Coordinates of C-alpha atoms and ligand atoms in Angstrom, one line a residue:
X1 CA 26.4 18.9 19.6
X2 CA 24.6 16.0 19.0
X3 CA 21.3 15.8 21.1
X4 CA 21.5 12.1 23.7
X5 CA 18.5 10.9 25.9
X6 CA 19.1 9.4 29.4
X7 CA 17.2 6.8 30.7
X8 CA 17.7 6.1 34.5
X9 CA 16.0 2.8 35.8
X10 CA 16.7 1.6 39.6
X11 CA 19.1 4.7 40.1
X12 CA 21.3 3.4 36.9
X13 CA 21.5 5.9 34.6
X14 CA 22.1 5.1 30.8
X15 CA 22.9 7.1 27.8
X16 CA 21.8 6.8 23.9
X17 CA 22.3 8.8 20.5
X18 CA 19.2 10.8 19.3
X19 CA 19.4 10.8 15.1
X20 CA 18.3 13.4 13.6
X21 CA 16.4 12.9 9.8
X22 CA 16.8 15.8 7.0
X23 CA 13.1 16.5 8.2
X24 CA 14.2 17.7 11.7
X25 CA 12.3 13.8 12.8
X26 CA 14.1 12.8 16.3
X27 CA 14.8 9.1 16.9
X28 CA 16.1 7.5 19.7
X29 CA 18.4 4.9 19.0
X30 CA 18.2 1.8 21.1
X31 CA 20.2 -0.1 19.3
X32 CA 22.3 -1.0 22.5
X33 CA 19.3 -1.2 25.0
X34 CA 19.7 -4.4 25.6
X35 CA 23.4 -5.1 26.1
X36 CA 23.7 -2.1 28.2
X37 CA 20.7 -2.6 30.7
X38 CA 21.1 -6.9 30.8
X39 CA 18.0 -7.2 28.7
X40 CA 15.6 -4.4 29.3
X41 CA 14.0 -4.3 26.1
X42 CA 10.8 -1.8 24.8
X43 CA 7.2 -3.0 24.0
X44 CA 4.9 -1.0 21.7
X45 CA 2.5 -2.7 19.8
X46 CA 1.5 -1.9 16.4
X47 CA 4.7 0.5 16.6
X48 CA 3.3 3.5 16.9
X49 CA 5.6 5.2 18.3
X50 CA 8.6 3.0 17.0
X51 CA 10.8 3.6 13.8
X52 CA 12.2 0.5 12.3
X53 CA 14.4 2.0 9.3
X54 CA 15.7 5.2 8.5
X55 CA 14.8 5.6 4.9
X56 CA 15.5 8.2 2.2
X57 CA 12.6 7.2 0.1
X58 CA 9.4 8.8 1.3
X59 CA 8.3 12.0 4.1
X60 CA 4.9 12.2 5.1
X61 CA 4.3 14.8 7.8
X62 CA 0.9 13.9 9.3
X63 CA 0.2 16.9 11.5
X64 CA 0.9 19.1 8.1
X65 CA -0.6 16.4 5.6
X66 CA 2.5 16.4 3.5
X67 CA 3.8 13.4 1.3
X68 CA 7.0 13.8 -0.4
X69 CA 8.2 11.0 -2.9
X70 CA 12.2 11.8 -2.7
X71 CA 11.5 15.1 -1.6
X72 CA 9.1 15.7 -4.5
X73 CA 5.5 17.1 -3.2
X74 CA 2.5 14.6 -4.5
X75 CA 0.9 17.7 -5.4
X76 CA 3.6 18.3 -7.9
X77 CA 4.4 15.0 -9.0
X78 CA 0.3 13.7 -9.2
X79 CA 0.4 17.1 -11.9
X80 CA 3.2 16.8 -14.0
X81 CA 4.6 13.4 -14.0
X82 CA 3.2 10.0 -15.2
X83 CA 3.4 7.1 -13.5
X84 CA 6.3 5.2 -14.5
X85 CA 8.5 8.5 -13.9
X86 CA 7.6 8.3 -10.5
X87 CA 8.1 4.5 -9.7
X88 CA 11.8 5.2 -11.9
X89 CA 12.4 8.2 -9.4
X90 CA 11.0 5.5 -6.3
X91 CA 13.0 3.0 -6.9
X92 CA 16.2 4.9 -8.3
X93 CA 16.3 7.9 -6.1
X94 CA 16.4 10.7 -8.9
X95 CA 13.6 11.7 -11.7
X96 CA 15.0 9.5 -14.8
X97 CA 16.2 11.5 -18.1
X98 CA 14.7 10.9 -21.1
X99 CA 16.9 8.1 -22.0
X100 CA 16.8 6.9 -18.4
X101 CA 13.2 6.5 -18.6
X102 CA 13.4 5.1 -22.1
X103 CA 15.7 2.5 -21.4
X104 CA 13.5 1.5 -18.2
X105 CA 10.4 1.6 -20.5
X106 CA 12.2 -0.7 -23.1
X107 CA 13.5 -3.1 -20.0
X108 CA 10.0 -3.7 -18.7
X109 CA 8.5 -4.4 -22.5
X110 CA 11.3 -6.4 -22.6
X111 CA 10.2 -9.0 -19.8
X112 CA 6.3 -8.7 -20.3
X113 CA 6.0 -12.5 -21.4
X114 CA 4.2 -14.8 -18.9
X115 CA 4.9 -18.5 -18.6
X116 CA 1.6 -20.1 -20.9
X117 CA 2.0 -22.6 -17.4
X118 CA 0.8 -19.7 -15.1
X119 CA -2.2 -19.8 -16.5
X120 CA -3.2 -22.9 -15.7
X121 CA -2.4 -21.9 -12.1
X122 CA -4.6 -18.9 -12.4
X123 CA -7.5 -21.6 -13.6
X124 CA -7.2 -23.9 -10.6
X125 CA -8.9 -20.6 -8.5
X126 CA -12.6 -20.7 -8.4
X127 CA -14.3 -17.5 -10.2
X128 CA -15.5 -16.3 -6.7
X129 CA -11.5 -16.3 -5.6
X130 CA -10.8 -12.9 -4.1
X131 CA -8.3 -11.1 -6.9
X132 CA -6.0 -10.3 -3.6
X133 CA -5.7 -14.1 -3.0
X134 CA -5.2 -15.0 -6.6
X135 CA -2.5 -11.9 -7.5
X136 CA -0.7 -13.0 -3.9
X137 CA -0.3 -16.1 -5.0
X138 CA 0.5 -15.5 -8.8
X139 CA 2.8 -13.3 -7.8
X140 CA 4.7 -16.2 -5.3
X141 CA 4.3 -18.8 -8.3
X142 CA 6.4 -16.2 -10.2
X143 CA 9.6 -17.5 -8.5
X144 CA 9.0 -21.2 -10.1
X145 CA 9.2 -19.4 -13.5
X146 CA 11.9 -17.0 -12.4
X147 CA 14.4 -19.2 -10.4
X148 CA 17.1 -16.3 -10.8
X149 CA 14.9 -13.6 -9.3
X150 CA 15.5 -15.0 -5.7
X151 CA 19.0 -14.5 -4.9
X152 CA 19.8 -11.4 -5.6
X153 CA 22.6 -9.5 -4.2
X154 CA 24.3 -7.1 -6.7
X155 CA 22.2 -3.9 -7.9
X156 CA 22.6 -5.2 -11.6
X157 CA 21.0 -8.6 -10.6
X158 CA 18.5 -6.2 -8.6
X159 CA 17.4 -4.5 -11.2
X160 CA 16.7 -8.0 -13.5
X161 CA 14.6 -8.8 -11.3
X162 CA 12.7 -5.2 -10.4
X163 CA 12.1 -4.7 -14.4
X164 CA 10.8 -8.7 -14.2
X165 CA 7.6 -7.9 -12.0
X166 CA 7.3 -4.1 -13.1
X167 CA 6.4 -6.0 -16.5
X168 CA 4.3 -9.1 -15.2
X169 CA 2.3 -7.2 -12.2
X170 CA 0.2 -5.6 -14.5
X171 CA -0.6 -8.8 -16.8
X172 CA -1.2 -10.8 -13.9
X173 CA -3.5 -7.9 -12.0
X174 CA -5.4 -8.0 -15.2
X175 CA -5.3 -11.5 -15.5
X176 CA -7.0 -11.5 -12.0
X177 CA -10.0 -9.2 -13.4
X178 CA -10.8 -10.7 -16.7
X179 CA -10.7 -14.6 -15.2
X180 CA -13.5 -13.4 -12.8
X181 CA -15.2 -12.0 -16.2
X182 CA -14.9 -14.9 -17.7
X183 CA -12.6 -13.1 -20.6
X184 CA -9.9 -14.2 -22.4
X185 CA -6.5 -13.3 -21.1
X186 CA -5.2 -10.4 -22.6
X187 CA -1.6 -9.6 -23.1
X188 CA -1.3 -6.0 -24.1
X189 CA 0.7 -4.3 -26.8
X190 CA 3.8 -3.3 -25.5
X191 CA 3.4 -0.3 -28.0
X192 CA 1.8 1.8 -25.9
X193 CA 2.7 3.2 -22.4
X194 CA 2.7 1.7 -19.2
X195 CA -0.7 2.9 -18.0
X196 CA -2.1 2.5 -20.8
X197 CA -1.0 -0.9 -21.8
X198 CA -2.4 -1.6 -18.2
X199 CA -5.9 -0.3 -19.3
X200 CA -5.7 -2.0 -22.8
X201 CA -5.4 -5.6 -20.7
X202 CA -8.1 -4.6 -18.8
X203 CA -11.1 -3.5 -20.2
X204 CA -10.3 -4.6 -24.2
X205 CA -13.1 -7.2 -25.2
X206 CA -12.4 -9.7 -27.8
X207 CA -15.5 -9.1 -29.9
X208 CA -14.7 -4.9 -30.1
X209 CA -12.2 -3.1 -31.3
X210 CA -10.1 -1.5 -28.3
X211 CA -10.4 2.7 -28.1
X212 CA -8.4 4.0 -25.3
X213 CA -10.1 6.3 -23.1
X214 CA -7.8 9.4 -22.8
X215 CA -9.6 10.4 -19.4
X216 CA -9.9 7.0 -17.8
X217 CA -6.1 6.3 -18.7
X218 CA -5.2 9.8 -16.6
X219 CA -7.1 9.2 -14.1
X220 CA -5.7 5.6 -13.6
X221 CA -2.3 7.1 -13.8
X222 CA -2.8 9.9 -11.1
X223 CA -4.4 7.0 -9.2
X224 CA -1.5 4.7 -9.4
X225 CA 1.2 7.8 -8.2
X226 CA -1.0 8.8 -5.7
X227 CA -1.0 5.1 -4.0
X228 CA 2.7 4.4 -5.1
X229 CA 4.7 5.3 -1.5
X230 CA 3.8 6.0 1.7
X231 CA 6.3 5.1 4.2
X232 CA 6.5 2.1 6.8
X233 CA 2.7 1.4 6.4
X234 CA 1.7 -2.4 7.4
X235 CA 2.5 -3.8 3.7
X236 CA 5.6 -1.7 2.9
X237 CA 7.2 -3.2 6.7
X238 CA 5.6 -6.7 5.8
X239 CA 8.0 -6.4 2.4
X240 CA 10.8 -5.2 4.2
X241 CA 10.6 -7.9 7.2
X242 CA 10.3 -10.6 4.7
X243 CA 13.3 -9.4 2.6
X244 CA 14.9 -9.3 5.2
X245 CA 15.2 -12.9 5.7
X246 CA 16.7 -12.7 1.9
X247 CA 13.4 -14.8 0.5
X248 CA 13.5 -12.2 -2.3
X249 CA 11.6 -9.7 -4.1
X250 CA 9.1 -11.9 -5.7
X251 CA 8.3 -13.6 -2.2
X252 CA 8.6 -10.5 -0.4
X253 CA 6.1 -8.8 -2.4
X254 CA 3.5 -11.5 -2.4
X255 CA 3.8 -11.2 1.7
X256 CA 2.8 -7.6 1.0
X257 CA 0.1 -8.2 -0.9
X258 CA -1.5 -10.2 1.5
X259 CA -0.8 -7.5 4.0
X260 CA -2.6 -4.7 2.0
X261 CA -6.0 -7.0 1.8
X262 CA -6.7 -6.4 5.1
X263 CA -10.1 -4.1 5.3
X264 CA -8.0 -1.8 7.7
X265 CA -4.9 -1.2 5.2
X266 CA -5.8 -1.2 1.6
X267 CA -9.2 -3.7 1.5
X268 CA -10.8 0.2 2.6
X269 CA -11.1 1.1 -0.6
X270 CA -13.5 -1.6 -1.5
X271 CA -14.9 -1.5 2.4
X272 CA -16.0 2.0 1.5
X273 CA -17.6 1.6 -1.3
X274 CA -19.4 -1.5 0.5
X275 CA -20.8 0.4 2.8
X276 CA -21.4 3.4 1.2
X277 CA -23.8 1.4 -1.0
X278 CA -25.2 -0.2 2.5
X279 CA -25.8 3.5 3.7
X280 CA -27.6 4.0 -0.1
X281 CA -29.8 1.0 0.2
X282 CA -30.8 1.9 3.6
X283 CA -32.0 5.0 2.7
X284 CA -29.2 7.6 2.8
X285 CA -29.4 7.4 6.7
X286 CA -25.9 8.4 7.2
X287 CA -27.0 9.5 10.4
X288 CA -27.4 5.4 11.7
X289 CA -23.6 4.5 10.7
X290 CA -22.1 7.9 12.1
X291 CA -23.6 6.5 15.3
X292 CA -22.5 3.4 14.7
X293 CA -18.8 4.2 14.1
X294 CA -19.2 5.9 17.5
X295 CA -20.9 2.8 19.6
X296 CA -18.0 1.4 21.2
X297 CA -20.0 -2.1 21.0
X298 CA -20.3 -1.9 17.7
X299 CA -17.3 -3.1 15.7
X300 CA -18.4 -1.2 12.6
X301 CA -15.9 1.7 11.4
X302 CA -16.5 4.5 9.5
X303 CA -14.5 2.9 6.5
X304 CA -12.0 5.2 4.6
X305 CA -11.8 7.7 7.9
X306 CA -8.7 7.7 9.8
X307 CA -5.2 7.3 9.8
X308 CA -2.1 6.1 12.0
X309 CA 0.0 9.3 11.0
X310 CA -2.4 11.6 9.2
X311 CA -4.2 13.8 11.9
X312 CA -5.4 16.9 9.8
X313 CA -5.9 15.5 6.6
X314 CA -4.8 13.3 3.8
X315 CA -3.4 14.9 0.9
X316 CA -4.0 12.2 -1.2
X317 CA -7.4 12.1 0.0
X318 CA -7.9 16.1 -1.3
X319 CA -6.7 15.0 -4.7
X320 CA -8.6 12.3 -5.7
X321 CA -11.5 14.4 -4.0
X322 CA -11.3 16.7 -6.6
X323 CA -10.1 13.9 -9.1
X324 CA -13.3 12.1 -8.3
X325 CA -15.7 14.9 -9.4
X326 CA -13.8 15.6 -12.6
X327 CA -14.0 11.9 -14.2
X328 CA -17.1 11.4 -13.3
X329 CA -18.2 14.8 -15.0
X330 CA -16.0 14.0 -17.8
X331 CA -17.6 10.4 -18.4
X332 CA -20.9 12.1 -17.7
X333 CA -21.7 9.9 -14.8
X334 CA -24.0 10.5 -12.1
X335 CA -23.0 8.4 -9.1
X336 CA -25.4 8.5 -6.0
X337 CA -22.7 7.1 -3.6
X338 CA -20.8 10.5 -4.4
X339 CA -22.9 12.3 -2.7
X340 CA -23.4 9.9 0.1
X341 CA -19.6 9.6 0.4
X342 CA -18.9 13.7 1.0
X343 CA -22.3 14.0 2.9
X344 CA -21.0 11.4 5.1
X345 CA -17.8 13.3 5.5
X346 CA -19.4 16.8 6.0
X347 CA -21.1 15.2 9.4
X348 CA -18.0 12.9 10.4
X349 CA -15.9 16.0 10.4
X350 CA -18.0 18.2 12.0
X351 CA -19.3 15.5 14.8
X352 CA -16.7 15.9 17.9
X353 CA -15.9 12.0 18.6
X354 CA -14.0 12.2 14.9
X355 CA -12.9 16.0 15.6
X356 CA -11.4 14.9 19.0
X357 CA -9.9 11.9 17.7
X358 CA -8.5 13.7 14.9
X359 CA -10.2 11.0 11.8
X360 CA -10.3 12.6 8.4
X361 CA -11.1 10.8 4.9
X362 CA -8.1 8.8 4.1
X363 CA -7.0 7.7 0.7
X364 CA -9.5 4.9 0.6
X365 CA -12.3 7.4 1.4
X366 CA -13.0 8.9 -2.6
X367 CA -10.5 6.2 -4.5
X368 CA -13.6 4.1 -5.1
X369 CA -15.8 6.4 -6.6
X370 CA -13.1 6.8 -9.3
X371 CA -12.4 3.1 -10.0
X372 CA -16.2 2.7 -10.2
X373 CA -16.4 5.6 -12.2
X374 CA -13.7 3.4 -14.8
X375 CA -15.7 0.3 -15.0
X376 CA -13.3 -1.6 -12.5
X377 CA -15.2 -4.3 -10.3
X378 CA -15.2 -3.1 -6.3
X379 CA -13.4 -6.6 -5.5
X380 CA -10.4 -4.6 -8.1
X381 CA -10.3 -2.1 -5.8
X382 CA -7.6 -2.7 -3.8
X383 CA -5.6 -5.0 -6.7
X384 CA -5.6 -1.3 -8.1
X385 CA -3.7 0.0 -4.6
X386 CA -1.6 -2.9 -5.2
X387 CA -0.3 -1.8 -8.6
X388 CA 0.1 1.5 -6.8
X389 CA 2.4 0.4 -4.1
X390 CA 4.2 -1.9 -6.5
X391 CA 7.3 1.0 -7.0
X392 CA 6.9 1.4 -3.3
X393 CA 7.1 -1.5 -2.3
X394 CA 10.2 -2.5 -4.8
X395 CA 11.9 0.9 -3.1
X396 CA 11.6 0.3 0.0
X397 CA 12.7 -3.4 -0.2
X398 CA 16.0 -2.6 -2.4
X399 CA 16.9 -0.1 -0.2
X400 CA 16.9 -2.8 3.2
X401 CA 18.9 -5.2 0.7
X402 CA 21.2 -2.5 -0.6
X403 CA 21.9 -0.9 3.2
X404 CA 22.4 -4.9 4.0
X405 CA 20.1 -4.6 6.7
X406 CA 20.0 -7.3 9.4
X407 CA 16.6 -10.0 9.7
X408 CA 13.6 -8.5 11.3
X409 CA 13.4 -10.1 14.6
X410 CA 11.2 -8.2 17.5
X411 CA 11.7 -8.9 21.1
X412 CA 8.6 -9.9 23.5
X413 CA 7.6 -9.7 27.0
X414 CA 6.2 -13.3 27.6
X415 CA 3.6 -13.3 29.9
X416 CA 2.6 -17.0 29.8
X417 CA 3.2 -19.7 32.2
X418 CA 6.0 -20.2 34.5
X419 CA 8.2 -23.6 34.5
X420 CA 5.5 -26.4 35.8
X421 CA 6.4 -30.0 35.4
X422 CA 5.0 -32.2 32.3
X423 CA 1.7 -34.3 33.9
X424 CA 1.0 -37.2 32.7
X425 CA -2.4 -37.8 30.7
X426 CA -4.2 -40.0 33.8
X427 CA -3.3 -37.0 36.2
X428 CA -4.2 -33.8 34.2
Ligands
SDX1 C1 -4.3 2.9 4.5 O1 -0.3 3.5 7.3 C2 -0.5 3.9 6.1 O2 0.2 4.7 5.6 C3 -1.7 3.3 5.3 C4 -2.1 3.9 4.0 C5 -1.0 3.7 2.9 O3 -1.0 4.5 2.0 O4 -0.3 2.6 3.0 O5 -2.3 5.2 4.2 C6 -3.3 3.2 3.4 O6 -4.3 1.8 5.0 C7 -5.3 4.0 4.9 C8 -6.2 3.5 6.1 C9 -7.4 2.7 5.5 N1 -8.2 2.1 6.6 C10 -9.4 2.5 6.9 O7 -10.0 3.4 6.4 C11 -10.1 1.6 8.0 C12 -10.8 2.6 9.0 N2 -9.7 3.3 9.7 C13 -9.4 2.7 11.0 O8 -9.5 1.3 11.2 C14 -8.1 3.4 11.6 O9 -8.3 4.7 11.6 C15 -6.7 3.0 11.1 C16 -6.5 1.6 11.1 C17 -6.6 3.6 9.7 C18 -5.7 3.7 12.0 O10 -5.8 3.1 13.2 P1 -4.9 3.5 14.5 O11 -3.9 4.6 14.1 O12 -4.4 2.3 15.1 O13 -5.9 4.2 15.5 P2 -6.8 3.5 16.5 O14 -7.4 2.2 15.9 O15 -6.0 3.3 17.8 O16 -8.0 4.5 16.8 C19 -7.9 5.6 17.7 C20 -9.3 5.9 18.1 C21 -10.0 4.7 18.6 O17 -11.0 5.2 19.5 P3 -10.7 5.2 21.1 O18 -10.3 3.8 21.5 O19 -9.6 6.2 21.3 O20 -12.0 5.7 21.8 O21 -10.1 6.3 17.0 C22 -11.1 5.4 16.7 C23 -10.7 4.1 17.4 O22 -11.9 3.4 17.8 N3 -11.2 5.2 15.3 C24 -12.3 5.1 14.6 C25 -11.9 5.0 13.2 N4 -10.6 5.0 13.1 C26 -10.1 5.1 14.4 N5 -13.6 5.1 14.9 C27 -14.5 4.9 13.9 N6 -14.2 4.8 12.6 C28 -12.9 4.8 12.2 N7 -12.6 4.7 10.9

């Protein structure tokens, strides 16, 4: 018997479905809200408490910190897959074969080129251009050089155009890094793997001979699976509400971009390590910003700490915890703000304003320490969530395009003026 919820407002009663997700998640569906109470609609900002999709992509339970990537734990999949295995298994819905993956693999190398004409696009940006800005807006200029990535409609015109920027996000993220290095623009060597072709473009130098870094290229690849789903989060809707409109991939993914660079969404990760140096250079006093992350008249936040659906702890957070303190043992590197960072969180979690409002180290919280730890600029940071989220994002947006879902278009309550009569200028 399927479950129903009854709303009753000014003694009318009205009925609607509850849906039920494979996870036991109860929704009510609203869809006919409007039609059947003459325009009564809902308000909840920020959604919390409103689902826009169902999805079969991604399960995070918050309460019991678990993330699923198609129903594969992260524990499992951070372990024993590699990156490109787990954007295959985003996007497609099933972990690829051997010649599944190889074919992908070959598709991507395939379409690695850049126009030489984006360059000079990437060389109108001043050095001090914020790599989010610049990869936003490669990333749109794409579609100039790509006409037949925008209107896609059938899966095999889809997938042109998915294998297009799994190739060029990662020569344009480099891109990003070695213009504000003043390097030449590497291309790769579509020889090696994907991760590592991605650490080839960014760290080789032109005056040394390139050794790849076994340790830095695992690390970078558990990073990468670790940030590549996580549900309706502010980018992954942006993406979705843009495709929606059909602008396509290319546009849709520049809008999320954009959306992750915010210092409350992906910009953490370089917010933490920001003020975790600020902490350092005042001393260590990690006392002064606990309090201020607690002074309601102080906007500061305790960066990296909390989450909309995580309210015991991040799993992701535990991993790279661990991951952090490995890497930097391995590369022999003895990083101050380490020890800052999990002193910091030893007090947060035992002080009760965080306890009570349930704030735990998020994602962002130890990711920095790692992508320090590789060499990667802080301003990087969150271009490196961005490669990340890429599969995510490219998941999440096929599946709206493939369920044919309608435009994103959220109702108001206007609270503005009522109807008053246009004055003219001499009697305002
Ligand atoms: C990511 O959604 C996702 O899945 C995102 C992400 C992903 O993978 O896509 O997981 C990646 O964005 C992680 C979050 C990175 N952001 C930060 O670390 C920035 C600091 N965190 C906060 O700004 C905040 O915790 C958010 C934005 C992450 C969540 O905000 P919510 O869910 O809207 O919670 P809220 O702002 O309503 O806060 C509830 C209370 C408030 O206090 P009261 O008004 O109840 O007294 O908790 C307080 C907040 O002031 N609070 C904090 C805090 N986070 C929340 N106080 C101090 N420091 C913080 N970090």
């Amino acid at each position: 018997m399927s479950k129903k919820a009854i709303l009753e407002i000014d003694g009318n009663k009205y009925e609607f479905p509850i849906i039920e997700g494979t996870e036991k998640e109860l929704g009510i569906d609203i869809k006919t809200l409007r039609g059947a109470t003459g325009g009564i609609t809902t308000i909840d900002p920020g959604y919390k408490n409103t689902g826009s999709c169902e999805s079969a992509i991604t399960f995070l339970d918050g309460e019991k910190g678990i993330l699923r990537y198609r129903g594969y734990s992260i524990e499992e999949l951070a372990e024993k897959a590699d990156f490109l295995e787990v954007a295959y298994l985003l996007i497609f819905g099933e972990l690829p074969t051997a010649e599944q993956l190889d074919k992908f693999d070959k598709d991507i190398k395939e379409e690695s080129h850049i126009d030489e004409d984006m360059k000079r696009i990437l060389d109108g940006f001043p050095k001090s251009a914020h790599p989010m800005g610049v990869l936003s807006s490669l990333t749109s200029a794409l579609i100039a050089f790509n006409p037949g990535s925008v209107d896609v409609d059938s899966e095999e015109a889809m997938y042109g155009a998915i294998v297009k920027i799994m190739a060029k996000f990662p020569v344009l993220a480099s891109w990003t890094m070695r213009k504000r290095k003043s390097l030449p623009l590497d291309y790769g060597d579509s020889s090696l793997g994907y991760v590592e072709n991605l650490s080839k473009m960014m760290f080789s130098r032109p005056n040394k001979t390139y050794e790849a870094n076994k340790i830095v290229n695992d690390a970078l690849d558990k990073l990468l699976i670790l940030h590549a789903d996580h549900e309706q989060n502010c980018s992954t809707s942006t993406v979705r509400i843009v495709g929606s409109s059909h602008a396509g991939l290319f546009a849709s993914l520049s809008a999320g971009i954009s959306a992750l660079w915010g210092p409350l969404h992906g910009g953490a990760n370089q917010a933490v390590i920001e003020m975790l140096e600020a902490i350092r250079e005042d001393g260590g006093d990690t006392a002064k910003y606990i309090a201020k992350a607690k002074d309601k008249e102080d906007p500061f936040r305790l960066m990296g700490f909390g989450h909309r659906v995580y309210k015991n702890f991040d799993p992701r957070a535990k991993i790279i915890k661990v991951s952090a303190e490995e890497v930097l043992g391995d590369l022999g590197i003895e990083d101050p703000v380490l020890d800052i960072a999990k002193g910091l969180a030893q007090v947060a979690l035992e002080d009760e304003y965080f306890v009570k409002r349930k704030l735990y180290p998020n994602v962002d919280f130890y990711s920095g320490i790692i992508y320090r730890a590789l060499g990667i600029p802080t301003e990087m940071f969150t271009v490196m969530f961005a490669l990340g989220r890429l599969p995510g994002w490219i998941a999440q947006w096929r599946e709206m395009r493939l369920r044919k879902e309608p435009i994103g278009r959220p109702r108001q309550i206007y609270t503005g003026a009522n109807y008053r009569e246009f004055k003219e200028v001499a009697k305002r």
